[in-house]
């Protein structure tokens, strides 16, 4: 009987390590022609199956600590490429993933900024500092712990 209680205790203590999550993501990409196209891109984790889902693809693997979505500015600074969203260059996107809203849009400013782009994360605007920036999602077994932007700044990004 003692072994039963020890086994039951260990089972219930280990339950949090079996946590799974689904982080749906949906959005709209904008092309320079004015055409808009919806997309779905989120994440999910199933420890029972040992599968991590990125967008529409599932992989047999342990839960990664993070995943980064790269945004590459074109040579003429007029468009961006986001491999996860489109097969070609786009002008911007609106993306809701979990509780987060990420928007990349063009804007006109009194001072020129790199690519005339603004990247917003949950209502806070950032400006591109580099031609390659990333949105990094950090995970733990319960789900998403944080979203971090790299290659951006809160000032006008005019320091080239």
Coordinates of N, CA, C and O in Angstrom, one line a residue:
X1 N 0.8 -1.2 0.0 CA 0.0 0.0 0.0 C 0.9 1.3 0.0 O 0.5 2.2 -0.6
X2 N 2.0 1.2 0.7 CA 2.9 2.3 0.8 C 3.4 2.6 -0.6 O 3.5 3.8 -1.0
X3 N 3.8 1.6 -1.4 CA 4.3 1.8 -2.7 C 3.2 2.5 -3.6 O 3.6 3.3 -4.4
X4 N 2.0 2.1 -3.4 CA 0.9 2.8 -4.2 C 0.8 4.3 -3.9 O 0.7 5.0 -4.8
X5 N 0.9 4.6 -2.6 CA 0.8 6.1 -2.3 C 2.1 6.8 -2.8 O 1.9 7.9 -3.3
X6 N 3.2 6.2 -2.8 CA 4.4 6.8 -3.3 C 4.3 7.0 -4.8 O 4.6 8.1 -5.4
X7 N 3.8 5.9 -5.5 CA 3.6 6.0 -6.9 C 2.6 7.1 -7.3 O 2.8 7.8 -8.3
X8 N 1.5 7.1 -6.6 CA 0.4 8.1 -6.9 C 1.0 9.5 -6.6 O 0.7 10.4 -7.4
X9 N 1.7 9.7 -5.6 CA 2.3 11.0 -5.3 C 3.2 11.4 -6.4 O 3.2 12.6 -6.9
X10 N 4.1 10.5 -6.8 CA 5.1 10.9 -7.9 C 4.3 11.2 -9.2 O 4.7 12.1 -10.0
X11 N 3.2 10.5 -9.5 CA 2.4 10.7 -10.7 C 1.9 12.1 -10.7 O 2.0 12.9 -11.6
X12 N 1.3 12.5 -9.5 CA 0.6 13.8 -9.5 C 1.7 15.0 -9.4 O 1.4 16.0 -10.0
X13 N 2.8 14.7 -8.8 CA 3.9 15.7 -8.8 C 4.4 15.9 -10.3 O 4.8 17.0 -10.7
X14 N 4.4 14.8 -11.1 CA 5.0 15.0 -12.4 C 4.0 15.5 -13.4 O 4.3 15.7 -14.6
X15 N 2.7 15.6 -13.1 CA 1.7 16.1 -14.0 C 2.0 17.4 -14.7 O 1.8 17.5 -15.9
X16 N 2.6 18.4 -14.0 CA 2.9 19.6 -14.7 C 3.9 19.4 -15.8 O 3.9 20.2 -16.8
X17 N 4.8 18.4 -15.7 CA 5.7 18.2 -16.8 C 5.1 17.7 -18.0 O 5.7 17.6 -19.1
X18 N 3.8 17.2 -17.9 CA 3.1 16.7 -19.1 C 2.2 17.8 -19.7 O 1.4 17.5 -20.5
X19 N 2.4 19.0 -19.3 CA 1.5 20.1 -19.8 C 1.7 20.3 -21.3 O 2.7 20.1 -21.9
X20 N 0.6 20.6 -21.9 CA 0.6 20.9 -23.3 C -0.1 22.2 -23.6 O -0.7 22.7 -22.7
X21 N 0.2 22.8 -24.7 CA -0.4 24.1 -25.1 C -0.7 24.2 -26.5 O -0.1 23.5 -27.4
X22 N -1.6 25.1 -26.9 CA -1.9 25.4 -28.2 C -1.9 27.0 -28.3 O -2.6 27.6 -27.6
X23 N -1.1 27.5 -29.2 CA -1.0 29.0 -29.3 C -1.3 29.3 -30.8 O -0.5 29.4 -31.6
X24 N -2.6 29.5 -31.0 CA -3.1 29.7 -32.4 C -2.6 31.1 -32.8 O -2.5 32.0 -32.0
X25 N -2.3 31.2 -34.1 CA -1.9 32.5 -34.7 C -2.6 32.7 -36.0 O -2.7 31.8 -36.9
X26 N -3.2 33.9 -36.2 CA -3.8 34.2 -37.5 C -3.5 35.7 -37.8 O -3.3 36.5 -37.0
X27 N -3.4 35.9 -39.1 CA -3.1 37.3 -39.5 C -3.4 37.5 -41.0 O -4.0 36.7 -41.7
X28 N -2.9 38.7 -41.4 CA -3.1 39.1 -42.8 C -1.8 39.7 -43.3 O -1.2 40.5 -42.6
X29 N -1.3 39.3 -44.5 CA -0.1 39.9 -45.1 C -0.6 40.9 -46.1 O -1.6 40.7 -46.7
X30 N 0.2 41.9 -46.3 CA -0.1 43.0 -47.3 C 1.0 43.0 -48.3 O 2.2 43.1 -47.9
X31 N 0.6 43.0 -49.5 CA 1.6 43.1 -50.6 C 1.7 44.5 -51.1 O 0.7 45.3 -50.9
X32 N 2.7 44.9 -51.8 CA 2.9 46.3 -52.2 C 1.8 46.7 -53.3 O 1.6 47.8 -53.5
X33 N 1.2 45.7 -53.9 CA 0.1 45.9 -54.9 C -1.2 46.3 -54.2 O -2.2 46.6 -54.9
X34 N -1.3 46.2 -52.9 CA -2.5 46.4 -52.1 C -3.3 45.2 -51.8 O -4.2 45.2 -51.0
X35 N -2.9 44.1 -52.4 CA -3.6 42.8 -52.1 C -3.3 42.4 -50.7 O -2.1 42.5 -50.2
X36 N -4.3 41.9 -50.0 CA -4.1 41.3 -48.7 C -4.5 39.8 -48.7 O -5.4 39.4 -49.4
X37 N -3.8 39.0 -47.9 CA -4.0 37.6 -47.9 C -4.0 37.1 -46.5 O -3.0 37.4 -45.8
X38 N -5.0 36.3 -46.0 CA -4.9 35.8 -44.7 C -3.9 34.7 -44.5 O -3.6 34.0 -45.5
X39 N -3.4 34.5 -43.3 CA -2.5 33.4 -43.1 C -2.8 32.9 -41.6 O -3.3 33.6 -40.8
X40 N -2.4 31.6 -41.4 CA -2.4 31.0 -40.0 C -1.0 30.6 -39.7 O -0.4 29.9 -40.5
X41 N -0.5 31.0 -38.6 CA 0.8 30.6 -38.1 C 0.9 30.7 -36.6 O 0.9 31.8 -36.0
X42 N 0.9 29.5 -35.9 CA 1.0 29.5 -34.5 C 1.9 28.4 -34.0 O 2.6 27.8 -34.9
X43 N 1.8 28.0 -32.8 CA 2.6 27.0 -32.2 C 1.8 26.1 -31.3 O 0.7 26.5 -30.8
X44 N 2.2 24.8 -31.1 CA 1.5 23.9 -30.2 C 2.5 22.9 -29.7 O 3.5 22.6 -30.4
X45 N 2.3 22.4 -28.5 CA 3.2 21.4 -27.9 C 2.3 20.2 -27.4 O 1.4 20.5 -26.6
X46 N 2.7 19.0 -27.7 CA 2.0 17.8 -27.2 C 3.1 16.9 -26.6 O 3.8 16.2 -27.4
X47 N 3.3 16.9 -25.3 CA 4.4 16.1 -24.7 C 4.1 14.6 -24.8 O 5.0 13.8 -24.8
X48 N 2.8 14.2 -24.8 CA 2.4 12.8 -24.9 C 2.9 12.2 -26.2 O 3.5 11.2 -26.3
X49 N 2.7 13.0 -27.3 CA 3.2 12.6 -28.6 C 4.6 13.1 -28.9 O 5.2 12.7 -29.9
X50 N 5.2 13.9 -28.0 CA 6.5 14.5 -28.2 C 6.6 15.2 -29.5 O 7.5 15.1 -30.3
X51 N 5.5 16.1 -29.8 CA 5.5 16.8 -31.0 C 5.4 18.3 -30.7 O 4.6 18.8 -29.9
X52 N 6.1 19.1 -31.5 CA 6.1 20.5 -31.5 C 5.6 21.0 -32.8 O 6.1 20.6 -33.9
X53 N 4.5 21.8 -32.9 CA 4.0 22.2 -34.1 C 4.4 23.7 -34.3 O 4.2 24.5 -33.5
X54 N 4.9 23.9 -35.5 CA 5.2 25.3 -36.0 C 4.4 25.5 -37.2 O 4.7 24.9 -38.3
X55 N 3.5 26.4 -37.2 CA 2.6 26.7 -38.3 C 1.8 25.5 -38.6 O 1.2 24.9 -37.8
X56 N 1.9 24.9 -39.8 CA 1.1 23.8 -40.2 C 1.9 22.5 -40.2 O 1.4 21.4 -40.5
X57 N 3.2 22.6 -39.7 CA 4.0 21.4 -39.7 C 4.3 21.0 -38.2 O 4.6 21.8 -37.4
X58 N 4.2 19.6 -38.0 CA 4.5 19.1 -36.6 C 5.8 18.3 -36.7 O 6.1 17.6 -37.7
X59 N 6.6 18.4 -35.7 CA 7.9 17.7 -35.6 C 8.0 16.9 -34.4 O 7.6 17.3 -33.3
X60 N 8.6 15.7 -34.5 CA 8.9 14.9 -33.3 C 10.1 15.4 -32.7 O 11.2 15.3 -33.2
X61 N 9.9 16.1 -31.5 CA 11.1 16.7 -30.9 C 10.7 17.2 -29.5 O 9.5 17.2 -29.2
X62 N 11.7 17.4 -28.7 CA 11.4 18.0 -27.3 C 10.9 19.5 -27.5 O 11.2 20.1 -28.6
X63 N 10.3 20.0 -26.5 CA 9.9 21.4 -26.6 C 11.1 22.3 -26.7 O 12.0 22.2 -25.8
X64 N 11.2 23.1 -27.7 CA 12.4 24.1 -27.8 C 12.2 25.2 -26.8 O 11.1 25.5 -26.4
X65 N 13.3 25.8 -26.4 CA 13.3 27.0 -25.5 C 12.7 28.2 -26.2 O 12.0 29.0 -25.6
X66 N 12.9 28.2 -27.6 CA 12.5 29.4 -28.3 C 12.4 29.1 -29.8 O 12.9 28.0 -30.3
X67 N 11.7 30.0 -30.5 CA 11.6 29.9 -31.9 C 11.6 31.3 -32.4 O 10.9 32.2 -31.9
X68 N 12.4 31.6 -33.5 CA 12.5 32.9 -34.0 C 12.0 33.0 -35.4 O 12.2 32.2 -36.3
X69 N 11.2 34.1 -35.7 CA 10.7 34.4 -37.0 C 11.5 35.5 -37.5 O 11.6 36.6 -36.9
X70 N 12.2 35.3 -38.6 CA 13.1 36.3 -39.2 C 12.4 37.2 -40.2 O 11.6 36.7 -41.0
X71 N 12.7 38.4 -40.1 CA 12.2 39.4 -41.1 C 13.4 40.0 -41.8 O 14.2 40.6 -41.1
X72 N 13.4 39.9 -43.1 CA 14.5 40.4 -43.9 C 14.1 41.5 -44.8 O 13.2 41.4 -45.6
X73 N 14.7 42.7 -44.6 CA 14.4 43.8 -45.4 C 15.1 43.7 -46.8 O 16.3 43.3 -46.9
X74 N 14.4 44.0 -47.9 CA 14.9 43.9 -49.2 C 16.1 44.9 -49.4 O 16.2 45.9 -48.6
X75 N 16.9 44.7 -50.4 CA 18.1 45.6 -50.6 C 17.7 47.0 -50.8 O 18.4 47.9 -50.4
X76 N 16.5 47.3 -51.4 CA 16.1 48.7 -51.6 C 15.3 49.2 -50.5 O 14.7 50.3 -50.6
X77 N 15.2 48.4 -49.4 CA 14.4 48.8 -48.2 C 12.9 49.0 -48.4 O 12.2 49.6 -47.6
X78 N 12.4 48.5 -49.5 CA 11.0 48.8 -49.8 C 10.0 47.7 -49.4 O 8.8 48.0 -49.2
X79 N 10.5 46.5 -49.2 CA 9.6 45.4 -48.8 C 10.4 44.4 -47.8 O 11.6 44.6 -47.6
X80 N 9.7 43.5 -47.3 CA 10.3 42.5 -46.4 C 10.0 41.1 -46.8 O 9.0 40.9 -47.5
X81 N 10.8 40.1 -46.4 CA 10.5 38.7 -46.6 C 10.4 38.0 -45.3 O 11.3 38.2 -44.4
X82 N 9.3 37.3 -45.1 CA 9.1 36.5 -43.9 C 8.8 35.1 -44.3 O 7.7 34.8 -44.8
X83 N 9.7 34.2 -44.3 CA 9.6 32.9 -44.8 C 8.4 32.2 -44.3 O 7.7 31.5 -45.1
X84 N 8.0 32.3 -43.1 CA 6.9 31.6 -42.5 C 5.5 32.1 -43.1 O 4.6 31.4 -43.0
X85 N 5.5 33.3 -43.6 CA 4.2 33.9 -44.0 C 4.0 33.8 -45.5 O 2.8 33.7 -46.0
X86 N 5.0 34.0 -46.3 CA 4.8 34.1 -47.8 C 6.0 33.6 -48.6 O 7.1 33.6 -48.0
X87 N 5.8 33.3 -49.8 CA 6.8 32.8 -50.7 C 7.5 34.0 -51.4 O 8.4 33.7 -52.2
X88 N 7.1 35.2 -51.2 CA 7.7 36.3 -51.9 C 7.8 37.5 -50.9 O 7.3 37.4 -49.8
X89 N 8.3 38.6 -51.4 CA 8.4 39.8 -50.6 C 7.0 40.4 -50.3 O 6.1 40.3 -51.1
X90 N 6.8 40.9 -49.1 CA 5.5 41.6 -48.7 C 5.8 43.0 -48.2 O 7.0 43.3 -48.0
X91 N 4.8 43.7 -48.1 CA 4.9 45.1 -47.5 C 4.7 45.1 -46.0 O 5.3 46.0 -45.3
X92 N 3.9 44.3 -45.5 CA 3.7 44.3 -44.1 C 2.7 43.2 -43.7 O 2.2 42.4 -44.5
X93 N 2.4 43.2 -42.4 CA 1.4 42.2 -41.9 C 0.8 42.6 -40.5 O 1.4 43.5 -39.8
X94 N -0.3 42.0 -40.2 CA -1.0 42.1 -38.9 C -1.1 40.6 -38.4 O -1.6 39.8 -39.2
X95 N -0.6 40.4 -37.2 CA -0.6 39.0 -36.7 C -1.0 38.9 -35.3 O -0.4 39.6 -34.4
X96 N -2.0 38.2 -35.0 CA -2.4 37.9 -33.6 C -2.0 36.5 -33.3 O -2.4 35.6 -33.9
X97 N -1.2 36.4 -32.2 CA -0.8 35.0 -31.8 C -0.9 35.0 -30.3 O -0.3 35.8 -29.5
X98 N -1.8 34.1 -29.8 CA -2.1 34.1 -28.4 C -2.7 35.4 -28.0 O -3.6 35.9 -28.6
X99 N -2.2 36.0 -26.9 CA -2.6 37.3 -26.4 C -1.9 38.4 -27.1 O -2.0 39.6 -26.6
X100 N -1.0 38.2 -28.0 CA -0.1 39.2 -28.5 C -0.5 39.6 -29.9 O -1.0 38.8 -30.7
X101 N -0.3 40.9 -30.2 CA -0.6 41.5 -31.5 C 0.7 42.1 -32.1 O 1.3 43.0 -31.4
X102 N 1.1 41.6 -33.3 CA 2.3 42.1 -33.9 C 1.9 42.7 -35.2 O 1.3 42.0 -36.0
X103 N 2.4 43.9 -35.5 CA 2.0 44.6 -36.7 C 3.3 45.2 -37.3 O 4.1 45.8 -36.7
X104 N 3.5 44.9 -38.6 CA 4.6 45.5 -39.4 C 3.9 46.4 -40.5 O 3.2 45.8 -41.3
X105 N 4.2 47.7 -40.5 CA 3.6 48.5 -41.4 C 4.5 49.6 -41.9 O 5.5 50.0 -41.2
X106 N 4.2 50.2 -43.0 CA 4.9 51.3 -43.6 C 4.3 52.6 -43.0 O 3.1 52.7 -42.7
X107 N 5.1 53.6 -42.8 CA 4.6 54.9 -42.4 C 5.6 56.0 -42.9 O 6.7 55.7 -43.3
X108 N 5.1 57.2 -42.9 CA 5.9 58.4 -43.3 C 6.2 59.2 -42.1 O 5.4 59.5 -41.3
X109 N 7.5 59.6 -41.9 CA 8.0 60.3 -40.8 C 8.7 61.6 -41.2 O 9.2 61.6 -42.3
X110 N 8.8 62.6 -40.3 CA 9.6 63.8 -40.6 C 11.0 63.5 -40.8 O 11.7 64.0 -41.7
X111 N 11.6 62.5 -40.0 CA 12.9 62.1 -40.2 C 12.9 60.7 -40.9 O 12.0 59.9 -40.5
X112 N 13.8 60.4 -41.8 CA 13.7 59.1 -42.4 C 14.1 58.0 -41.5 O 15.0 58.2 -40.7
X113 N 13.4 56.9 -41.5 CA 13.7 55.7 -40.7 C 13.9 54.5 -41.7 O 13.5 54.6 -42.8
X114 N 14.6 53.5 -41.2 CA 15.0 52.4 -42.1 C 13.8 51.7 -42.7 O 13.0 51.2 -42.0
X115 N 13.7 51.8 -44.0 CA 12.6 51.2 -44.7 C 11.3 51.8 -44.5 O 10.3 51.3 -45.1
X116 N 11.2 52.9 -43.8 CA 9.9 53.5 -43.4 C 9.0 52.5 -42.7 O 7.8 52.6 -42.9
X117 N 9.6 51.6 -41.9 CA 8.8 50.6 -41.3 C 8.7 50.8 -39.8 O 9.6 51.4 -39.1
X118 N 7.5 50.4 -39.3 CA 7.3 50.4 -37.8 C 6.8 49.0 -37.5 O 5.9 48.5 -38.2
X119 N 7.4 48.4 -36.5 CA 7.1 47.1 -36.0 C 6.5 47.3 -34.6 O 7.1 47.8 -33.7
X120 N 5.2 46.9 -34.5 CA 4.5 47.1 -33.2 C 4.3 45.8 -32.5 O 3.9 44.8 -33.2
X121 N 4.6 45.7 -31.2 CA 4.4 44.6 -30.4 C 3.5 45.0 -29.3 O 3.9 45.8 -28.4
X122 N 2.2 44.5 -29.3 CA 1.3 44.8 -28.2 C 1.1 46.4 -28.0 O 1.1 46.8 -26.9
X123 N 1.1 47.1 -29.1 CA 0.9 48.5 -29.0 C 2.1 49.4 -28.8 O 2.0 50.6 -28.8
X124 N 3.3 48.8 -28.7 CA 4.5 49.6 -28.5 C 5.2 49.5 -29.9 O 5.5 48.5 -30.4
X125 N 5.6 50.7 -30.4 CA 6.2 50.8 -31.7 C 7.7 50.8 -31.6 O 8.3 51.3 -30.7
X126 N 8.3 50.1 -32.6 CA 9.7 49.9 -32.7 C 10.1 50.2 -34.1 O 9.3 50.0 -35.0
X127 N 11.4 50.6 -34.3 CA 11.9 51.0 -35.6 C 13.0 50.0 -36.0 O 13.8 49.7 -35.1
X128 N 13.2 49.7 -37.2 CA 14.2 48.8 -37.7 C 15.6 49.4 -37.6 O 15.7 50.6 -38.0
X129 N 16.5 48.7 -37.1 CA 17.9 49.2 -37.1 C 18.8 48.4 -38.0 O 19.9 48.9 -38.4
X130 N 18.3 47.2 -38.4 CA 19.1 46.3 -39.2 C 18.3 45.8 -40.4 O 17.1 45.9 -40.4
X131 N 18.9 45.2 -41.3 CA 18.2 44.6 -42.5 C 17.6 43.2 -42.1 O 16.7 42.8 -42.8
X132 N 18.1 42.6 -41.0 CA 17.6 41.4 -40.5 C 17.2 41.5 -39.1 O 18.0 41.8 -38.2
X133 N 15.9 41.4 -38.8 CA 15.4 41.5 -37.4 C 14.7 40.1 -37.1 O 14.4 39.4 -38.0
X134 N 14.4 39.9 -35.9 CA 13.7 38.7 -35.5 C 12.7 38.9 -34.4 O 12.8 39.8 -33.6
X135 N 11.7 38.1 -34.4 CA 10.7 38.0 -33.4 C 10.9 36.7 -32.7 O 10.7 35.6 -33.4
X136 N 11.3 36.7 -31.5 CA 11.7 35.4 -30.8 C 10.6 35.1 -29.7 O 10.3 35.9 -28.9
X137 N 10.1 33.9 -29.8 CA 9.0 33.4 -28.9 C 9.7 32.4 -28.0 O 10.4 31.5 -28.4
X138 N 9.6 32.6 -26.7 CA 10.2 31.8 -25.6 C 9.1 30.9 -25.0 O 8.0 31.4 -24.7
X139 N 9.4 29.6 -24.9 CA 8.4 28.7 -24.4 C 8.8 27.9 -23.1 O 10.0 27.8 -22.9
X140 N 7.8 27.5 -22.4 CA 8.0 26.5 -21.4 C 6.8 25.5 -21.5 O 5.9 25.8 -22.3
X141 N 6.8 24.5 -20.7 CA 5.8 23.5 -20.8 C 4.3 24.0 -20.7 O 3.4 23.4 -21.3
X142 N 4.1 25.1 -20.0 CA 2.8 25.7 -19.9 C 2.4 26.5 -21.1 O 1.3 26.9 -21.3
X143 N 3.4 26.9 -21.9 CA 3.1 27.8 -23.1 C 4.2 28.8 -23.3 O 5.3 28.7 -22.9
X144 N 3.7 29.9 -23.9 CA 4.6 31.0 -24.2 C 4.9 31.8 -23.0 O 4.0 32.2 -22.2
X145 N 6.2 32.1 -22.8 CA 6.6 32.9 -21.6 C 6.9 34.4 -22.0 O 6.7 35.3 -21.2
X146 N 7.4 34.6 -23.2 CA 7.7 36.0 -23.6 C 7.9 36.1 -25.2 O 8.1 35.0 -25.8
X147 N 7.8 37.3 -25.7 CA 8.0 37.6 -27.1 C 9.1 38.7 -27.0 O 8.9 39.7 -26.4
X148 N 10.2 38.5 -27.8 CA 11.2 39.5 -27.8 C 11.6 39.9 -29.2 O 11.6 39.0 -30.1
X149 N 11.8 41.2 -29.4 CA 12.2 41.7 -30.7 C 13.7 42.0 -30.7 O 14.2 42.5 -29.8
X150 N 14.4 41.6 -31.8 CA 15.8 41.9 -31.9 C 16.1 42.6 -33.2 O 15.4 42.3 -34.3
X151 N 17.0 43.6 -33.2 CA 17.3 44.4 -34.4 C 16.5 45.6 -34.6 O 16.4 46.2 -35.6
X152 N 15.8 46.0 -33.5 CA 14.9 47.2 -33.5 C 15.2 48.1 -32.4 O 16.0 47.7 -31.4
X153 N 14.7 49.3 -32.4 CA 14.9 50.3 -31.3 C 13.6 51.0 -31.1 O 12.8 51.1 -32.0
X154 N 13.4 51.6 -29.9 CA 12.2 52.4 -29.7 C 12.4 53.9 -30.2 O 11.4 54.6 -30.4
X155 N 13.7 54.3 -30.4 CA 13.9 55.6 -30.9 C 13.6 55.6 -32.4 O 13.3 54.5 -33.0
X156 N 13.8 56.6 -33.1 CA 13.4 56.7 -34.6 C 14.2 55.8 -35.5 O 14.0 55.7 -36.7
X157 N 15.3 55.2 -35.0 CA 16.0 54.3 -35.8 C 16.9 55.0 -36.8 O 17.3 54.4 -37.8
X158 N 17.1 56.3 -36.6 CA 17.8 57.1 -37.6 C 19.3 57.0 -37.5 O 20.0 57.5 -38.3
X159 N 19.8 56.3 -36.4 CA 21.2 56.0 -36.3 C 21.6 54.9 -37.2 O 21.3 53.7 -36.9
X160 N 22.2 55.2 -38.3 CA 22.5 54.1 -39.3 C 23.9 53.6 -39.1 O 24.9 54.2 -38.8

